[in-house]
mmCIF file of C-alpha atoms in Angstrom:
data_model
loop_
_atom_site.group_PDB
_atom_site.id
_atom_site.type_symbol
_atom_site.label_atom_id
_atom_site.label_comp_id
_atom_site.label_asym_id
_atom_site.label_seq_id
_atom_site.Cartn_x
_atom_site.Cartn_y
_atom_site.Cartn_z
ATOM 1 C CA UNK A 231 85.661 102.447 145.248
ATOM 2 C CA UNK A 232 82.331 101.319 143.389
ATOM 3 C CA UNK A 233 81.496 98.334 143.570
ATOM 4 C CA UNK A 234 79.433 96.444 141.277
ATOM 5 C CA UNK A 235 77.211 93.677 142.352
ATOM 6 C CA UNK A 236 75.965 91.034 139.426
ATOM 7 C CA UNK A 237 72.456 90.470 139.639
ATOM 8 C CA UNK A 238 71.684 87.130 140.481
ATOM 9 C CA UNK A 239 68.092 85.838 139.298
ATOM 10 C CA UNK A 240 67.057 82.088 140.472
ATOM 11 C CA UNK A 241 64.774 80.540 138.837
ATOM 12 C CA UNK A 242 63.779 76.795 139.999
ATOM 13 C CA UNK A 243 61.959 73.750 138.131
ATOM 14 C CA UNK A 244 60.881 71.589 140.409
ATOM 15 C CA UNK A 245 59.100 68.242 139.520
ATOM 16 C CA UNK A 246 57.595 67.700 142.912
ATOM 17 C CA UNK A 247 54.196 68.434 143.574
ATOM 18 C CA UNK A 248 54.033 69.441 147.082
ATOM 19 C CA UNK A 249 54.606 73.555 146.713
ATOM 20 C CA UNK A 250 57.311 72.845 149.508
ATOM 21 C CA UNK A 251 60.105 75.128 147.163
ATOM 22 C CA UNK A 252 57.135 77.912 147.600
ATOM 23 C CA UNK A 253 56.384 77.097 151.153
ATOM 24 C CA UNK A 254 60.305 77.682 152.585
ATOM 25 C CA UNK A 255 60.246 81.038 150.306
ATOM 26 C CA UNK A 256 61.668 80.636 147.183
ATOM 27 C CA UNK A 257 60.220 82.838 144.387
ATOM 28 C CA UNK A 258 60.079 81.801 140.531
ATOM 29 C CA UNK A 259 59.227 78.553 140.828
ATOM 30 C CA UNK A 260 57.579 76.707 138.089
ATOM 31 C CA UNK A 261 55.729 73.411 139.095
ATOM 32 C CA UNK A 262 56.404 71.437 135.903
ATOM 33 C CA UNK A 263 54.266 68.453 137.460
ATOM 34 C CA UNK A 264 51.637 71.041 138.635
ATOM 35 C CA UNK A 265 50.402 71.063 142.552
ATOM 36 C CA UNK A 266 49.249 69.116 144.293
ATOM 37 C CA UNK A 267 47.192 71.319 146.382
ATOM 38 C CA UNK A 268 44.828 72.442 143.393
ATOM 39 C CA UNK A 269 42.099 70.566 142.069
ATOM 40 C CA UNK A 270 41.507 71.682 138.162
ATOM 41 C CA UNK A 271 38.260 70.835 136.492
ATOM 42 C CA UNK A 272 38.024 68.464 132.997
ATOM 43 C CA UNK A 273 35.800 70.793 131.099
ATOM 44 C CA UNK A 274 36.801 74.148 131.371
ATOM 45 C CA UNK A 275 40.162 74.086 133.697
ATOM 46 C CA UNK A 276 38.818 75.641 136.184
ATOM 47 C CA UNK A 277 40.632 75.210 139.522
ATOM 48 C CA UNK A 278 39.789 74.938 143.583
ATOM 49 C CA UNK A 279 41.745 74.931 146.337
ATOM 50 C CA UNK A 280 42.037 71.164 147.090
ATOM 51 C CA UNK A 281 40.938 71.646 150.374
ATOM 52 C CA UNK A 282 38.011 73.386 149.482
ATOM 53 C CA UNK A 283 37.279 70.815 147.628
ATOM 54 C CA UNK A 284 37.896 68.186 149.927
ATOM 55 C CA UNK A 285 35.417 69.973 152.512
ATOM 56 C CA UNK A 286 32.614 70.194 149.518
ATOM 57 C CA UNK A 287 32.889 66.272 148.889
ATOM 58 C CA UNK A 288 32.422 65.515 152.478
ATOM 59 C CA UNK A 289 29.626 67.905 152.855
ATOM 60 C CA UNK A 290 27.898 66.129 149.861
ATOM 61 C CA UNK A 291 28.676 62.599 151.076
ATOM 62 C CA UNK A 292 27.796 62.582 154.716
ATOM 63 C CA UNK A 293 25.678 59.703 155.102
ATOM 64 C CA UNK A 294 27.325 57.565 153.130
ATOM 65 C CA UNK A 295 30.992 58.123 154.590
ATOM 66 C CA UNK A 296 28.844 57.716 157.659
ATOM 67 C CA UNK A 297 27.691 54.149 156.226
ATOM 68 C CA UNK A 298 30.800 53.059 154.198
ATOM 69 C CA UNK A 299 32.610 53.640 157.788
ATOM 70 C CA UNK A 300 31.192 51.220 159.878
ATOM 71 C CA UNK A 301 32.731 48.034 158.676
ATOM 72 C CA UNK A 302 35.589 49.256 157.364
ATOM 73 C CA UNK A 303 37.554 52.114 159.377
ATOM 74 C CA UNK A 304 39.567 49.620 161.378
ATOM 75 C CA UNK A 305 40.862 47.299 158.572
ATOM 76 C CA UNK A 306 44.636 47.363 158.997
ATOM 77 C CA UNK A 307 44.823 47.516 154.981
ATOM 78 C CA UNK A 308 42.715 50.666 154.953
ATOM 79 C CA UNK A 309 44.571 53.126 157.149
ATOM 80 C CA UNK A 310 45.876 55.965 155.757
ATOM 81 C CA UNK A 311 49.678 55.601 154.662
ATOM 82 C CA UNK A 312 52.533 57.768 154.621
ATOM 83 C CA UNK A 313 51.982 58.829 151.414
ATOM 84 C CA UNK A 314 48.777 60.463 152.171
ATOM 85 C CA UNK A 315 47.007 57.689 150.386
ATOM 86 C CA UNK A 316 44.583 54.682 151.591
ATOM 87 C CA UNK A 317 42.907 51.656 150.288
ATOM 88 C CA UNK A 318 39.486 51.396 150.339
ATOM 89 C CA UNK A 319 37.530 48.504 149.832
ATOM 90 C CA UNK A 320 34.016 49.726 150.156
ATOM 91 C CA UNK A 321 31.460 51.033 147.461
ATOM 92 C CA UNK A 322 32.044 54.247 145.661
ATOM 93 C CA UNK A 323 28.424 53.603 143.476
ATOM 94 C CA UNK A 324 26.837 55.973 145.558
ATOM 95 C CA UNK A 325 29.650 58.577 145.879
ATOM 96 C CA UNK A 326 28.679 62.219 144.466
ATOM 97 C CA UNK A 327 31.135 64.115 142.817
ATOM 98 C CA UNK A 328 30.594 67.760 143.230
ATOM 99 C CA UNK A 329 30.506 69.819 139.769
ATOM 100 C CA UNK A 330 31.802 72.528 138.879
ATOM 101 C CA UNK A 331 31.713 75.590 140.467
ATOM 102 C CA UNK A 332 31.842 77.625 137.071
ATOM 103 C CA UNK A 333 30.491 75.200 134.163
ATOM 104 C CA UNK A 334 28.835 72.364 136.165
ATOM 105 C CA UNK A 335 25.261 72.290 136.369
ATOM 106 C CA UNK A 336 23.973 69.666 139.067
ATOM 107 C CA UNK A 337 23.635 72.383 141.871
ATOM 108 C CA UNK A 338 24.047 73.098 145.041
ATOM 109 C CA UNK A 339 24.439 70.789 148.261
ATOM 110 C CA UNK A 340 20.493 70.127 148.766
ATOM 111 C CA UNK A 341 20.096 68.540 145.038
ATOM 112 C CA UNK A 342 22.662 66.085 145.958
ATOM 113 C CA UNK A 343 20.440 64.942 149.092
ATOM 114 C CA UNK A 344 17.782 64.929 146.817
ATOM 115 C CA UNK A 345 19.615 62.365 144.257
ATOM 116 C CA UNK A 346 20.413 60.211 147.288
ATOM 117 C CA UNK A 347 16.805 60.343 148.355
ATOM 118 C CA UNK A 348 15.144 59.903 145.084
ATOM 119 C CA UNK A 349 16.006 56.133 143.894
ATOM 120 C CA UNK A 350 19.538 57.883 143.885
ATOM 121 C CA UNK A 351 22.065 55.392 141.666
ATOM 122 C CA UNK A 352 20.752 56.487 138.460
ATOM 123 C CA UNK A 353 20.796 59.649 139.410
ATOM 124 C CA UNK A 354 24.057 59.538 141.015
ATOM 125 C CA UNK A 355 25.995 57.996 138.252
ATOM 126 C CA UNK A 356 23.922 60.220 135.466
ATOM 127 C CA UNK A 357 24.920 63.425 137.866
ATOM 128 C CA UNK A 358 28.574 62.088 137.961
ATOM 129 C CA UNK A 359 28.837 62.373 133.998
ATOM 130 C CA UNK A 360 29.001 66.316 134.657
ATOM 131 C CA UNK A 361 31.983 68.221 134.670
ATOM 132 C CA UNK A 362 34.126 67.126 137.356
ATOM 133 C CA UNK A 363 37.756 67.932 139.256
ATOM 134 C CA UNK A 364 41.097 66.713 139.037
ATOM 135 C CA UNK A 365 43.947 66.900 140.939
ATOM 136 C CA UNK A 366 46.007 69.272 139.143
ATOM 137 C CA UNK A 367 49.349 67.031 138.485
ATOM 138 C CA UNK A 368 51.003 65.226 135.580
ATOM 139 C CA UNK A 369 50.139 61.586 136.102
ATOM 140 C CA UNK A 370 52.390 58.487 134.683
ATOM 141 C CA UNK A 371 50.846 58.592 131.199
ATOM 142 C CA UNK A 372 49.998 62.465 131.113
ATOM 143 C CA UNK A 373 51.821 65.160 129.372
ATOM 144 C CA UNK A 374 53.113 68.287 130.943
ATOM 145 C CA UNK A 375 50.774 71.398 129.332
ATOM 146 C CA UNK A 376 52.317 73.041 126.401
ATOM 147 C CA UNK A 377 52.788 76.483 128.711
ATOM 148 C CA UNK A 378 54.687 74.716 131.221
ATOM 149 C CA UNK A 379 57.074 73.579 128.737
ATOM 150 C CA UNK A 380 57.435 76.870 126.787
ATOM 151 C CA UNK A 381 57.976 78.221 130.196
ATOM 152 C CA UNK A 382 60.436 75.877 131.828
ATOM 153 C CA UNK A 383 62.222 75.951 127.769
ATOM 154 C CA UNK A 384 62.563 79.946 128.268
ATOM 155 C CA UNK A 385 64.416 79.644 131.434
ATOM 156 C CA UNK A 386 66.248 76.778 130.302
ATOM 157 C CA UNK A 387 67.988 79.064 127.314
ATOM 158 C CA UNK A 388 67.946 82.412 129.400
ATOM 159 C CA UNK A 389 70.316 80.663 132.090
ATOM 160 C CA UNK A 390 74.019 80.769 132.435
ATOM 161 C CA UNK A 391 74.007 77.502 133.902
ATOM 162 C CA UNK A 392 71.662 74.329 134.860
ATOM 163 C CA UNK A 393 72.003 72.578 138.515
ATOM 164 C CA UNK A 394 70.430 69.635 138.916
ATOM 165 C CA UNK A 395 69.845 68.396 142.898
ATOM 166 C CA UNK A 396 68.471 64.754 143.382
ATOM 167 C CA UNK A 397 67.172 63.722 139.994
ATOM 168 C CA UNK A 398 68.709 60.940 137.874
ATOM 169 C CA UNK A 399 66.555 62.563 135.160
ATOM 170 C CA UNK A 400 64.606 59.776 134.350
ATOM 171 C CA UNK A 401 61.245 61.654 133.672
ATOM 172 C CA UNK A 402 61.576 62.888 129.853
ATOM 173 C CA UNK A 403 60.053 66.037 130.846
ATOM 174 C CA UNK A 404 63.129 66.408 133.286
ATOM 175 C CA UNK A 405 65.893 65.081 130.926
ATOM 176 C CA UNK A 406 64.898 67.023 128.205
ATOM 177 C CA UNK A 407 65.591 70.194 129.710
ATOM 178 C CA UNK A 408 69.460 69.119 130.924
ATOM 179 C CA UNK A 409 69.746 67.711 127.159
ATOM 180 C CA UNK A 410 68.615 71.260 125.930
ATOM 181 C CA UNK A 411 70.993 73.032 128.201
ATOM 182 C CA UNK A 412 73.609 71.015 126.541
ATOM 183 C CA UNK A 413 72.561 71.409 123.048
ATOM 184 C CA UNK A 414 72.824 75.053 123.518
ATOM 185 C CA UNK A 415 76.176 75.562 125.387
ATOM 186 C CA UNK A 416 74.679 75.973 129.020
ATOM 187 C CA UNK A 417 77.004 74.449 131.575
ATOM 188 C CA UNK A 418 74.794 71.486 133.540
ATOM 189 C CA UNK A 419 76.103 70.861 137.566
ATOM 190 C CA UNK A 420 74.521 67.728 138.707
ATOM 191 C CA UNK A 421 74.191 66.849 142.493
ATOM 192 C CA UNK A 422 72.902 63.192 142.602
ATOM 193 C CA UNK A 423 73.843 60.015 144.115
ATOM 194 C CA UNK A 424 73.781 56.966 141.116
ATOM 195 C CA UNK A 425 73.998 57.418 137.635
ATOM 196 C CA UNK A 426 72.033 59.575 136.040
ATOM 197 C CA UNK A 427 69.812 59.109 132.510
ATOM 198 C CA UNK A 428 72.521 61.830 131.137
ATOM 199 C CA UNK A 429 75.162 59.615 131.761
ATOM 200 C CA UNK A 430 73.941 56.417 130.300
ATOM 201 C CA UNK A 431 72.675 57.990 127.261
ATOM 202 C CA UNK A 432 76.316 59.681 126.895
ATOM 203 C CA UNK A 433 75.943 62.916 127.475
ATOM 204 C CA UNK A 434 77.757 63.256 130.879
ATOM 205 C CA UNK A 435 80.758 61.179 129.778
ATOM 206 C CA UNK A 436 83.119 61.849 127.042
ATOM 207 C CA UNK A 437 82.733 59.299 124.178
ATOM 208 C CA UNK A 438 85.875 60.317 121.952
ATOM 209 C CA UNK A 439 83.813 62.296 119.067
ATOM 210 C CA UNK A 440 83.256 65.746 118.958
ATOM 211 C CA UNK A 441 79.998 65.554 120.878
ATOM 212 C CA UNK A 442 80.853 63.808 123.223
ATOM 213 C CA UNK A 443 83.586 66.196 123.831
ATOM 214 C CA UNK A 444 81.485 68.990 124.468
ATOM 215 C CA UNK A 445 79.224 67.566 126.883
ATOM 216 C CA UNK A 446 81.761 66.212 128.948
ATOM 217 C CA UNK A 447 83.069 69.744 129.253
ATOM 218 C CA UNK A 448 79.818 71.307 130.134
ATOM 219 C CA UNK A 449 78.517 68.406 132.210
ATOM 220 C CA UNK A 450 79.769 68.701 136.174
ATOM 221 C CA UNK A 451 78.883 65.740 138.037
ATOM 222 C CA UNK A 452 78.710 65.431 141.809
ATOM 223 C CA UNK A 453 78.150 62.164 143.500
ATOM 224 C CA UNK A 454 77.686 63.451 146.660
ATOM 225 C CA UNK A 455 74.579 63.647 149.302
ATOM 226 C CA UNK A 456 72.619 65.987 148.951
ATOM 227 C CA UNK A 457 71.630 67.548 152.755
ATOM 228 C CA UNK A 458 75.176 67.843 153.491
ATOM 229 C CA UNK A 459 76.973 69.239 150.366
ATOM 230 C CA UNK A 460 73.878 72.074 150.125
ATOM 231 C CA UNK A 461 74.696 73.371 153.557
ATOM 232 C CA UNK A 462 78.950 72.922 153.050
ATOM 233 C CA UNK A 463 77.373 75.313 149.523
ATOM 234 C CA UNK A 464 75.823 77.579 151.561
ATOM 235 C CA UNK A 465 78.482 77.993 154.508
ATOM 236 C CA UNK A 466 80.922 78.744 151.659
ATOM 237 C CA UNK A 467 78.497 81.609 149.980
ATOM 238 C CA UNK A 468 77.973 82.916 153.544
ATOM 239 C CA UNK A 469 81.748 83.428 154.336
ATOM 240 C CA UNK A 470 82.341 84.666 150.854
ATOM 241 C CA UNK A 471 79.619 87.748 150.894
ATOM 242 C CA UNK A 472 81.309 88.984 154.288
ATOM 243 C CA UNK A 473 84.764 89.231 152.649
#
């Protein structure tokens, strides 16, 4: 006998910004927050390797991470936390930003020497005003760029079914795309423990009208954790591909 296998096509949204979904393997992944490993320029989007860039700004800022370090490495407040962040109390007046690569226009490694060496504040802050780099993420406040959200929309209406792991879809850009699936017949699993924004707005939870109907038939909520029930999910796939 012939036997037909279904294709199976994943595709995963992730909000995080760490590339770890890429890292372990998985392919089709769309970083609806963007990464935080890329650095994208202001001007002309442009983008760096973060650590490239992180090299290139302590290249151009020797002497003065050399000189803003004396006083204030030790400081309990000012040690790197687990977040990868630090406070810092010292001055950043005299702090180059490197431009650039492709539209920036202050040069190359020895002209920033030369703007610390030449009365270099004015020059500093004048050289700052070029084009400059940004970590390549949606900040509170920002928007998500119009081709992530045609993009993450597009797999959204091409799926037969939404899962949701470890989001109480807060984040609009998040919610939105469960509250699509809905709109448009697509069965939404959720794996979360708490309530979720889909459930207070009334979309997970019958509400006696029509609508409310139909999303309580297409919405599947598990309150469950999430490290265990994944593995007990893939245990069960692994015994049922050997039958």
């Amino acid at each position: 006998d012939k036997r037909t296998k279904k294709i199976v096509a994943l595709s995963t949204i992730t909000q995080n910004v760490d590339t770890l979904h890429s890292k372990a393997g998985s392919r089709h992944v769309l970083h609806l927050h963007g990464r935080g490993d890329v650095v994208k320029c202001m001007t002309c989007a442009h983008t760096l390797d973060r650590k490239l860039y992180h090299e290139k700004l302590r290249d151009w800022n020797r002497d003065w991470i050399i000189e803003e370090s004396k006083d204030n490495v030790e400081k309990e407040d000012q040690r790197l936390r687990p977040d990868g962040d630090a406070e810092w109390n010292g001055s950043y007046e005299e702090l180059v930003l490197p431009p650039c690569d492709r539209c920036g226009s202050h040069g190359d490694m020895e002209s920033c020497n030369n703007l610390h060496a030449e009365n270099g504040l004015e020059n500093i802050k004048n050289a700052n005003q070029q084009p400059f780099y940004k970590t390549d993420v949606v900040f509170f406040g920002d928007s998500v760029p119009r081709h992530r959200v045609h993009l993450s929309n597009a797999a959204v209406d091409a799926a037969d079914g939404l899962l949701c792991i470890g989001t109480s879809l807060a984040v609009h850009s998040a919610f939105r795309l469960a509250k699509r699936a809905i709109g448009r017949g697509v069965p939404v699993a959720i794996l979360n423990v708490g309530e979720t924004r889909l459930e207070r707005e009334g979309l997970g939870v019958g509400t006696g009208n029509e609508d409310g109907a139909i999303s309580k038939s297409l919405v599947t909520k598990v309150e469950s954790p999430i490290g265990p029930t994944l593995r007990e999910v893939v245990n069960i796939l692994e015994r049922m591909e050997e039958l």
